[in-house]
Amino acid sequence: MSTETSVPRPRDASDAALVDMLMTEAPVGLALFGPDLRFRWVNAALGRIAGTAETDHAEKLPSDVWPEELAARAEAALRKVLADGTPVTES
């Protein structure tokens, strides 16, 4: 997670297609959050992993849709990133 607030724009149509494919077809869960910790975008893989539909995440907090332990960890990590700008990684 990072505090970077802008996503670089693709340089051309092939870059845009690559980004779109990554965001929609990636076999790993991806989400974009707002500074209020609410989901702005979730891919289908994350919905499957979390056991919830992509649309169930819209403008909600992780604690609104995910199991308690998972949501608590995610929200704590998001707060840390917002507080000090340091990326959070887990192994």
mmCIF file of N, CA and C in Angstrom, residues 12-56:
data_model
loop_
_atom_site.group_PDB
_atom_site.id
_atom_site.type_symbol
_atom_site.label_atom_id
_atom_site.label_comp_id
_atom_site.label_asym_id
_atom_site.label_seq_id
_atom_site.Cartn_x
_atom_site.Cartn_y
_atom_site.Cartn_z
ATOM 1 N N ASP A 12 -0.061 5.082 -24.421
ATOM 2 C CA ASP A 12 -0.767 4.873 -25.679
ATOM 3 C C ASP A 12 -1.823 3.793 -25.486
ATOM 4 N N ALA A 13 -2.515 3.465 -26.571
ATOM 5 C CA ALA A 13 -3.621 2.508 -26.481
ATOM 6 C C ALA A 13 -3.162 1.137 -26.005
ATOM 7 N N SER A 14 -1.959 0.704 -26.406
ATOM 8 C CA SER A 14 -1.499 -0.615 -25.970
ATOM 9 C C SER A 14 -1.208 -0.614 -24.463
ATOM 10 N N ASP A 15 -0.687 0.513 -23.947
ATOM 11 C CA ASP A 15 -0.478 0.621 -22.496
ATOM 12 C C ASP A 15 -1.818 0.589 -21.774
ATOM 13 N N ALA A 16 -2.791 1.311 -22.303
ATOM 14 C CA ALA A 16 -4.119 1.346 -21.689
ATOM 15 C C ALA A 16 -4.732 -0.047 -21.674
ATOM 16 N N ALA A 17 -4.570 -0.792 -22.748
ATOM 17 C CA ALA A 17 -5.109 -2.149 -22.813
ATOM 18 C C ALA A 17 -4.419 -3.052 -21.805
ATOM 19 N N LEU A 18 -3.114 -2.878 -21.645
ATOM 20 C CA LEU A 18 -2.364 -3.680 -20.680
ATOM 21 C C LEU A 18 -2.826 -3.390 -19.251
ATOM 22 N N VAL A 19 -2.998 -2.112 -18.923
ATOM 23 C CA VAL A 19 -3.470 -1.735 -17.584
ATOM 24 C C VAL A 19 -4.870 -2.284 -17.346
ATOM 25 N N ASP A 20 -5.746 -2.152 -18.330
ATOM 26 C CA ASP A 20 -7.105 -2.660 -18.197
ATOM 27 C C ASP A 20 -7.102 -4.167 -17.979
ATOM 28 N N MET A 21 -6.292 -4.883 -18.735
ATOM 29 C CA MET A 21 -6.216 -6.328 -18.585
ATOM 30 C C MET A 21 -5.691 -6.697 -17.200
ATOM 31 N N LEU A 22 -4.652 -5.999 -16.743
ATOM 32 C CA LEU A 22 -4.110 -6.277 -15.414
ATOM 33 C C LEU A 22 -5.171 -6.070 -14.343
ATOM 34 N N MET A 23 -5.876 -4.971 -14.412
ATOM 35 C CA MET A 23 -6.855 -4.647 -13.381
ATOM 36 C C MET A 23 -8.064 -5.578 -13.406
ATOM 37 N N THR A 24 -8.435 -6.066 -14.574
ATOM 38 C CA THR A 24 -9.641 -6.894 -14.645
ATOM 39 C C THR A 24 -9.365 -8.385 -14.694
ATOM 40 N N GLU A 25 -8.219 -8.787 -15.219
ATOM 41 C CA GLU A 25 -7.946 -10.205 -15.427
ATOM 42 C C GLU A 25 -6.920 -10.788 -14.460
ATOM 43 N N ALA A 26 -6.310 -9.970 -13.632
ATOM 44 C CA ALA A 26 -5.272 -10.459 -12.727
ATOM 45 C C ALA A 26 -5.828 -11.552 -11.818
ATOM 46 N N PRO A 27 -5.047 -12.629 -11.617
ATOM 47 C CA PRO A 27 -5.509 -13.698 -10.731
ATOM 48 C C PRO A 27 -5.319 -13.361 -9.251
ATOM 49 N N VAL A 28 -4.787 -12.186 -8.963
ATOM 50 C CA VAL A 28 -4.601 -11.738 -7.579
ATOM 51 C C VAL A 28 -5.604 -10.639 -7.268
ATOM 52 N N GLY A 29 -5.921 -10.485 -6.003
ATOM 53 C CA GLY A 29 -6.870 -9.462 -5.594
ATOM 54 C C GLY A 29 -6.250 -8.080 -5.626
ATOM 55 N N LEU A 30 -6.953 -7.135 -6.240
ATOM 56 C CA LEU A 30 -6.516 -5.746 -6.320
ATOM 57 C C LEU A 30 -7.655 -4.836 -5.887
ATOM 58 N N ALA A 31 -7.305 -3.793 -5.140
ATOM 59 C CA ALA A 31 -8.307 -2.806 -4.725
ATOM 60 C C ALA A 31 -7.657 -1.439 -4.684
ATOM 61 N N LEU A 32 -8.444 -0.431 -4.949
ATOM 62 C CA LEU A 32 -8.029 0.954 -4.776
ATOM 63 C C LEU A 32 -8.911 1.545 -3.692
ATOM 64 N N PHE A 33 -8.281 2.291 -2.766
ATOM 65 C CA PHE A 33 -8.986 2.889 -1.636
ATOM 66 C C PHE A 33 -8.873 4.399 -1.692
ATOM 67 N N GLY A 34 -9.867 5.075 -1.147
ATOM 68 C CA GLY A 34 -9.804 6.515 -0.976
ATOM 69 C C GLY A 34 -9.166 6.841 0.365
ATOM 70 N N PRO A 35 -8.874 8.110 0.607
ATOM 71 C CA PRO A 35 -8.263 8.505 1.880
ATOM 72 C C PRO A 35 -9.178 8.269 3.082
ATOM 73 N N ASP A 36 -10.443 8.002 2.832
ATOM 74 C CA ASP A 36 -11.387 7.692 3.904
ATOM 75 C C ASP A 36 -11.456 6.185 4.183
ATOM 76 N N LEU A 37 -10.526 5.427 3.579
ATOM 77 C CA LEU A 37 -10.408 3.977 3.703
ATOM 78 C C LEU A 37 -11.511 3.216 2.982
ATOM 79 N N ARG A 38 -12.318 3.908 2.209
ATOM 80 C CA ARG A 38 -13.409 3.244 1.494
ATOM 81 C C ARG A 38 -12.919 2.727 0.140
ATOM 82 N N PHE A 39 -13.474 1.589 -0.246
ATOM 83 C CA PHE A 39 -13.133 1.015 -1.543
ATOM 84 C C PHE A 39 -13.572 1.954 -2.662
ATOM 85 N N ARG A 40 -12.685 2.161 -3.616
ATOM 86 C CA ARG A 40 -13.026 2.915 -4.823
ATOM 87 C C ARG A 40 -13.150 1.966 -6.006
ATOM 88 N N TRP A 41 -12.401 0.862 -5.966
ATOM 89 C CA TRP A 41 -12.437 -0.114 -7.046
ATOM 90 C C TRP A 41 -11.925 -1.442 -6.526
ATOM 91 N N VAL A 42 -12.552 -2.525 -6.949
ATOM 92 C CA VAL A 42 -12.166 -3.879 -6.557
ATOM 93 C C VAL A 42 -12.245 -4.764 -7.793
ATOM 94 N N ASN A 43 -11.240 -5.622 -7.984
ATOM 95 C CA ASN A 43 -11.341 -6.534 -9.119
ATOM 96 C C ASN A 43 -12.066 -7.819 -8.707
ATOM 97 N N ALA A 44 -12.418 -8.615 -9.708
ATOM 98 C CA ALA A 44 -13.194 -9.830 -9.458
ATOM 99 C C ALA A 44 -12.433 -10.817 -8.585
ATOM 100 N N ALA A 45 -11.115 -10.901 -8.771
ATOM 101 C CA ALA A 45 -10.325 -11.842 -7.975
ATOM 102 C C ALA A 45 -10.418 -11.513 -6.490
ATOM 103 N N LEU A 46 -10.372 -10.244 -6.137
ATOM 104 C CA LEU A 46 -10.484 -9.877 -4.721
ATOM 105 C C LEU A 46 -11.861 -10.240 -4.187
ATOM 106 N N GLY A 47 -12.873 -10.033 -4.987
ATOM 107 C CA GLY A 47 -14.217 -10.432 -4.574
ATOM 108 C C GLY A 47 -14.291 -11.923 -4.286
ATOM 109 N N ARG A 48 -13.668 -12.733 -5.158
ATOM 110 C CA ARG A 48 -13.673 -14.186 -4.941
ATOM 111 C C ARG A 48 -12.889 -14.548 -3.679
ATOM 112 N N ILE A 49 -11.734 -13.918 -3.494
ATOM 113 C CA ILE A 49 -10.902 -14.212 -2.327
ATOM 114 C C ILE A 49 -11.645 -13.862 -1.038
ATOM 115 N N ALA A 50 -12.310 -12.707 -1.042
ATOM 116 C CA ALA A 50 -13.014 -12.234 0.155
ATOM 117 C C ALA A 50 -14.376 -12.902 0.324
ATOM 118 N N GLY A 51 -14.843 -13.585 -0.720
ATOM 119 C CA GLY A 51 -16.144 -14.236 -0.651
ATOM 120 C C GLY A 51 -17.308 -13.264 -0.774
ATOM 121 N N THR A 52 -17.048 -12.134 -1.426
ATOM 122 C CA THR A 52 -18.083 -11.123 -1.627
ATOM 123 C C THR A 52 -18.055 -10.643 -3.071
ATOM 124 N N ALA A 53 -19.153 -10.143 -3.553
ATOM 125 C CA ALA A 53 -19.204 -9.633 -4.918
ATOM 126 C C ALA A 53 -18.447 -8.318 -5.025
ATOM 127 N N GLU A 54 -17.882 -8.069 -6.214
ATOM 128 C CA GLU A 54 -17.182 -6.799 -6.443
ATOM 129 C C GLU A 54 -18.080 -5.619 -6.073
ATOM 130 N N THR A 55 -19.319 -5.678 -6.487
ATOM 131 C CA THR A 55 -20.250 -4.564 -6.270
ATOM 132 C C THR A 55 -20.590 -4.355 -4.800
ATOM 133 N N ASP A 56 -20.396 -5.372 -3.969
ATOM 134 C CA ASP A 56 -20.670 -5.234 -2.541
ATOM 135 C C ASP A 56 -19.668 -4.327 -1.839
#
